[in-house]
Short mmCIF file of C-alpha atoms and ligand atoms in Angstrom, two decimals:
data_model
loop_
_atom_site.label_atom_id
_atom_site.label_comp_id
_atom_site.label_asym_id
_atom_site.label_seq_id
_atom_site.Cartn_x
_atom_site.Cartn_y
_atom_site.Cartn_z
CA MET A 1 11.45 -31.34 12.76
CA ASN A 2 8.29 -33.13 11.68
CA MET A 3 8.69 -34.59 8.19
CA ASN A 4 5.96 -37.23 8.25
CA SER A 5 2.61 -35.53 8.34
CA SER A 6 3.80 -32.79 5.98
CA LYS A 7 4.49 -35.47 3.40
CA GLU A 8 1.10 -37.07 3.88
CA LYS A 9 -0.94 -33.91 3.83
CA HIS A 10 -0.48 -30.96 1.54
CA TYR A 11 -0.85 -27.58 3.17
CA VAL A 12 0.25 -24.01 2.58
CA VAL A 13 1.28 -21.55 5.28
CA ALA A 14 0.87 -18.06 3.82
CA ILE A 15 2.79 -15.25 5.52
CA ASP A 16 2.31 -11.65 4.38
CA GLY A 17 3.56 -8.43 5.88
CA THR A 18 5.50 -5.22 5.54
CA SER A 19 9.20 -5.07 4.61
CA GLY A 20 11.41 -5.65 7.61
CA SER A 21 8.65 -7.16 9.76
CA GLY A 22 10.85 -10.24 10.15
CA LYS A 23 8.82 -12.23 7.64
CA SER A 24 11.61 -13.73 5.58
CA SER A 25 13.83 -14.95 8.39
CA THR A 26 10.78 -16.17 10.33
CA ALA A 27 9.35 -17.97 7.29
CA ARG A 28 12.69 -19.68 6.63
CA ILE A 29 12.93 -21.14 10.15
CA VAL A 30 9.21 -21.99 10.33
CA ALA A 31 9.61 -23.97 7.09
CA LYS A 32 12.69 -25.71 8.48
CA GLU A 33 10.91 -26.66 11.72
CA LEU A 34 7.87 -27.95 9.84
CA GLY A 35 10.10 -29.76 7.32
CA ILE A 36 8.48 -28.08 4.31
CA LEU A 37 9.58 -25.78 1.50
CA HIS A 38 10.15 -22.04 1.96
CA LEU A 39 9.17 -19.85 -0.97
CA ASP A 40 10.30 -16.22 -0.65
CA THR A 41 8.27 -14.46 -3.35
CA GLY A 42 9.92 -11.10 -2.60
CA ALA A 43 13.13 -12.77 -3.82
CA MET A 44 11.39 -13.43 -7.14
CA TYR A 45 10.44 -9.76 -7.60
CA ARG A 46 13.99 -8.86 -6.58
CA ALA A 47 15.45 -11.31 -9.12
CA VAL A 48 13.37 -9.78 -11.92
CA THR A 49 14.60 -6.33 -10.83
CA PHE A 50 18.23 -7.46 -10.75
CA LEU A 51 18.02 -9.15 -14.17
CA ALA A 52 16.26 -6.12 -15.68
CA GLN A 53 18.96 -3.83 -14.31
CA GLU A 54 21.65 -6.18 -15.61
CA LYS A 55 20.17 -5.83 -19.09
CA GLY A 56 19.51 -2.10 -18.74
CA ILE A 57 15.72 -2.55 -18.82
CA VAL A 58 13.79 0.18 -16.97
CA PRO A 59 10.24 -0.29 -15.56
CA VAL A 60 8.59 1.69 -18.40
CA ASP A 61 10.21 -0.49 -21.09
CA ALA A 62 7.24 -2.83 -21.63
CA GLU A 63 8.77 -4.62 -24.63
CA GLY A 64 12.09 -5.22 -22.87
CA LEU A 65 10.32 -6.50 -19.77
CA LYS A 66 8.06 -8.79 -21.78
CA ASN A 67 11.07 -10.39 -23.47
CA LEU A 68 12.92 -10.73 -20.17
CA LEU A 69 9.95 -12.36 -18.41
CA SER A 70 9.30 -14.83 -21.22
CA ASP A 71 12.92 -15.98 -21.01
CA LEU A 72 12.95 -16.85 -17.31
CA LYS A 73 12.98 -20.46 -16.05
CA TRP A 74 12.38 -20.81 -12.33
CA GLU A 75 13.23 -23.88 -10.27
CA VAL A 76 13.70 -24.87 -6.65
CA ASP A 77 16.96 -26.79 -6.28
CA ALA A 78 17.61 -29.76 -3.98
CA ARG A 79 18.60 -27.42 -1.13
CA GLY A 80 15.34 -25.53 -1.49
CA HIS A 81 17.06 -22.52 -3.10
CA LEU A 82 15.26 -20.69 -5.85
CA ARG A 83 17.17 -20.55 -9.14
CA VAL A 84 16.37 -18.52 -12.18
CA ASN A 85 17.87 -19.62 -15.48
CA GLY A 86 20.16 -21.87 -13.43
CA ARG A 87 21.50 -18.97 -11.33
CA ASP A 88 21.28 -18.62 -7.56
CA LEU A 89 21.01 -14.84 -7.14
CA SER A 90 20.62 -14.80 -3.33
CA ARG A 91 23.43 -12.27 -2.80
CA GLU A 92 22.89 -10.10 -5.89
CA ILE A 93 19.24 -9.38 -5.04
CA ARG A 94 20.02 -7.89 -1.59
CA THR A 95 22.00 -4.87 -2.79
CA ASP A 96 20.78 -1.29 -2.20
CA GLY A 97 20.31 -0.80 -5.96
CA VAL A 98 17.83 -3.68 -6.19
CA THR A 99 16.09 -2.76 -2.92
CA ALA A 100 15.51 0.82 -4.08
CA ALA A 101 14.02 -0.23 -7.45
CA VAL A 102 12.08 -3.40 -6.66
CA SER A 103 8.74 -1.77 -5.73
CA ASP A 104 8.66 -0.08 -9.13
CA PHE A 105 8.96 -3.45 -10.86
CA ALA A 106 6.66 -5.31 -8.44
CA ARG A 107 3.80 -2.87 -9.13
CA ILE A 108 3.76 -3.70 -12.86
CA PRO A 109 0.82 -6.02 -13.72
CA MET A 110 2.85 -7.84 -16.41
CA VAL A 111 5.51 -8.73 -13.83
CA ARG A 112 2.94 -10.01 -11.31
CA GLU A 113 1.06 -11.95 -13.99
CA ALA A 114 4.30 -13.71 -14.94
CA LEU A 115 5.30 -14.61 -11.38
CA VAL A 116 2.01 -15.57 -9.72
CA PRO A 117 1.43 -18.79 -11.78
CA ILE A 118 4.96 -19.93 -10.93
CA GLN A 119 4.38 -19.24 -7.24
CA ARG A 120 1.11 -21.19 -7.35
CA GLU A 121 2.71 -24.11 -9.14
CA ILE A 122 5.54 -24.36 -6.60
CA GLY A 123 3.13 -24.02 -3.66
CA LEU A 124 0.65 -26.53 -5.01
CA ARG A 125 3.34 -29.10 -5.76
CA ASN A 126 4.98 -28.92 -2.32
CA PRO A 127 3.72 -28.29 1.20
CA ALA A 128 5.23 -24.85 1.70
CA VAL A 129 5.61 -21.69 3.71
CA VAL A 130 4.97 -19.01 1.09
CA GLU A 131 5.91 -15.50 2.00
CA GLY A 132 5.27 -12.09 0.42
CA ARG A 133 2.63 -9.34 0.26
CA ASP A 134 -0.33 -11.01 -1.46
CA MET A 135 0.04 -14.67 -0.51
CA ALA A 136 -3.12 -14.99 1.59
CA THR A 137 -5.18 -12.49 -0.42
CA VAL A 138 -4.42 -13.28 -4.08
CA VAL A 139 -1.98 -16.10 -4.73
CA PHE A 140 -3.20 -18.67 -2.16
CA PRO A 141 -6.62 -17.42 -0.98
CA ASN A 142 -7.40 -20.98 0.15
CA ALA A 143 -4.19 -21.45 2.15
CA ARG A 144 -4.84 -23.53 5.25
CA PHE A 145 -2.85 -21.10 7.43
CA LYS A 146 -2.60 -17.33 7.02
CA PHE A 147 -0.49 -14.88 8.98
CA PHE A 148 0.09 -11.14 8.68
CA MET A 149 3.27 -9.78 10.30
CA TYR A 150 4.05 -6.14 10.97
CA ALA A 151 6.16 -3.90 13.22
CA SER A 152 6.74 -0.16 13.69
CA PRO A 153 8.84 1.50 10.93
CA GLU A 154 11.66 2.37 13.41
CA VAL A 155 11.95 -1.22 14.66
CA ARG A 156 11.96 -2.49 11.09
CA ALA A 157 14.62 0.02 9.95
CA LYS A 158 16.85 -0.98 12.89
CA ARG A 159 16.54 -4.62 11.89
CA ARG A 160 17.32 -3.89 8.23
CA VAL A 161 20.42 -1.90 9.25
CA MET A 162 21.66 -4.85 11.30
CA GLU A 163 20.95 -7.26 8.46
CA LEU A 164 22.83 -5.11 5.94
CA LYS A 165 25.79 -4.76 8.34
CA THR A 166 26.10 -8.53 8.59
CA MET A 167 26.36 -8.50 4.78
CA GLY A 168 29.33 -6.13 4.93
CA GLN A 169 27.39 -2.99 3.94
CA GLU A 170 27.44 0.32 5.86
CA PRO A 171 23.86 1.57 5.77
CA ASP A 172 22.59 4.91 7.03
CA PHE A 173 19.61 4.54 9.42
CA GLN A 174 17.63 7.53 8.10
CA HIS A 175 18.14 6.40 4.52
CA VAL A 176 16.97 2.86 5.33
CA LEU A 177 13.94 4.22 7.25
CA ALA A 178 12.93 6.55 4.41
CA ASN A 179 13.30 3.77 1.83
CA LEU A 180 11.19 1.42 3.93
CA ILE A 181 8.37 3.96 4.42
CA GLU A 182 8.44 4.73 0.69
CA ARG A 183 8.26 1.00 -0.19
CA ASP A 184 5.38 0.47 2.28
CA HIS A 185 3.53 3.28 0.57
CA ILE A 186 4.11 1.94 -2.96
CA ASP A 187 3.31 -1.66 -1.91
CA SER A 188 0.06 -0.73 -0.12
CA SER A 189 -1.27 1.85 -2.56
CA ARG A 190 -0.63 0.09 -5.88
CA GLN A 191 -3.69 -0.98 -7.85
CA HIS A 192 -2.63 -4.56 -8.55
CA SER A 193 -2.51 -6.89 -5.49
CA PRO A 194 -1.61 -4.29 -2.84
CA LEU A 195 -0.11 -5.30 0.49
CA ALA A 196 -3.17 -6.06 2.63
CA LYS A 197 -4.17 -8.34 5.48
CA ALA A 198 -6.56 -11.12 4.52
CA PRO A 199 -9.65 -10.94 6.77
CA ASP A 200 -8.98 -14.48 8.04
CA ALA A 201 -5.22 -14.01 8.69
CA VAL A 202 -3.77 -14.15 12.20
CA GLU A 203 -2.09 -10.79 12.95
CA ILE A 204 1.33 -10.76 14.59
CA ASP A 205 2.86 -7.45 15.77
CA THR A 206 6.56 -8.31 15.99
CA SER A 207 7.72 -4.93 17.43
CA GLY A 208 8.18 -6.35 20.91
CA LEU A 209 8.73 -10.00 20.05
CA THR A 210 11.97 -11.92 19.91
CA PHE A 211 12.75 -13.88 16.78
CA ALA A 212 12.19 -17.13 18.70
CA ASP A 213 8.72 -15.89 19.81
CA GLN A 214 7.72 -15.12 16.22
CA VAL A 215 8.71 -18.56 15.03
CA ALA A 216 7.07 -20.29 18.01
CA ILE A 217 3.72 -18.50 17.52
CA ILE A 218 3.44 -19.67 13.92
CA VAL A 219 4.83 -23.18 14.38
CA SER A 220 2.61 -23.93 17.38
CA HIS A 221 -0.46 -22.56 15.60
CA VAL A 222 0.23 -24.80 12.59
CA LEU A 223 1.03 -27.90 14.64
CA ASN A 224 -2.07 -27.46 16.81
CA ASN A 225 -4.40 -27.04 13.84
CA ARG A 226 -2.91 -29.17 11.11
O1 LIG B 301 9.98 -8.89 0.98
P1 LIG B 301 10.94 -8.12 0.11
O2 LIG B 301 11.41 -6.81 0.72
O3 LIG B 301 12.10 -8.94 -0.36
O4 LIG B 301 10.09 -7.74 -1.19
C1 LIG B 301 10.67 -7.06 -2.27
C2 LIG B 301 9.62 -6.22 -3.00
O5 LIG B 301 8.71 -7.06 -3.71
C3 LIG B 301 8.79 -5.29 -2.15
O6 LIG B 301 8.75 -4.01 -2.77
C4 LIG B 301 7.40 -5.87 -2.17
C5 LIG B 301 7.38 -6.71 -3.40
N1 LIG B 301 6.61 -7.94 -3.23
C6 LIG B 301 5.35 -7.97 -3.77
O7 LIG B 301 4.89 -6.98 -4.32
N2 LIG B 301 4.62 -9.11 -3.70
C7 LIG B 301 5.11 -10.20 -3.09
N3 LIG B 301 4.38 -11.31 -3.03
C8 LIG B 301 6.40 -10.18 -2.51
C9 LIG B 301 7.12 -9.01 -2.59
#
């Protein structure tokens, strides 16, 4: 782990990609190896979805959403975990109910306009690996490092099934695959900040890569060019 130069020099590593491309787990370990913060922006959209569902707010309820968003206080705790209104929602945001609804909340301009300034503030205050769909294109267009990760839908669905099993759930492969294809479609075709590769991002097809390979490609690229 290299803590020194990251403290001296501020830099952002932006990682975008499709759901289940291995982004989140890769970003977490890359951040650990570089000794910098990991910001999972998908977790922020998931947290908004969970909190809306908790309050019975549906995506078309603009007034309800506006009130919810204006009430949220985001912070990164000492362990690097994101908290919203003092709550660590890491488990709650990974349920099927949140996963199925999150694209419908993430496509709403009001939701993105509330979250993007917070993402920028966190990323500009700390050297960070920021991960999502629009990191290199919209949120951090000047990021020093940009990566775009993807994999075939079948490979991604298999990975998601394994991930959900480790969390004690019993997912159905076809259901997971259909949900993933549907989310890809919503994420890439929405008007506001669609999932897209920045022209200057390094593309990584993770279909045939091991997890260790994915991490090594990004870490070595950053260390060699920092
Ligand atoms: O990466 P994930 O599956 O946890 O993302 C959850 C949802 O949030 C997914 O539908 C895409 C959306 N998202 C987004 O629109 N912009 C981001 N920067 C991150 C995630």
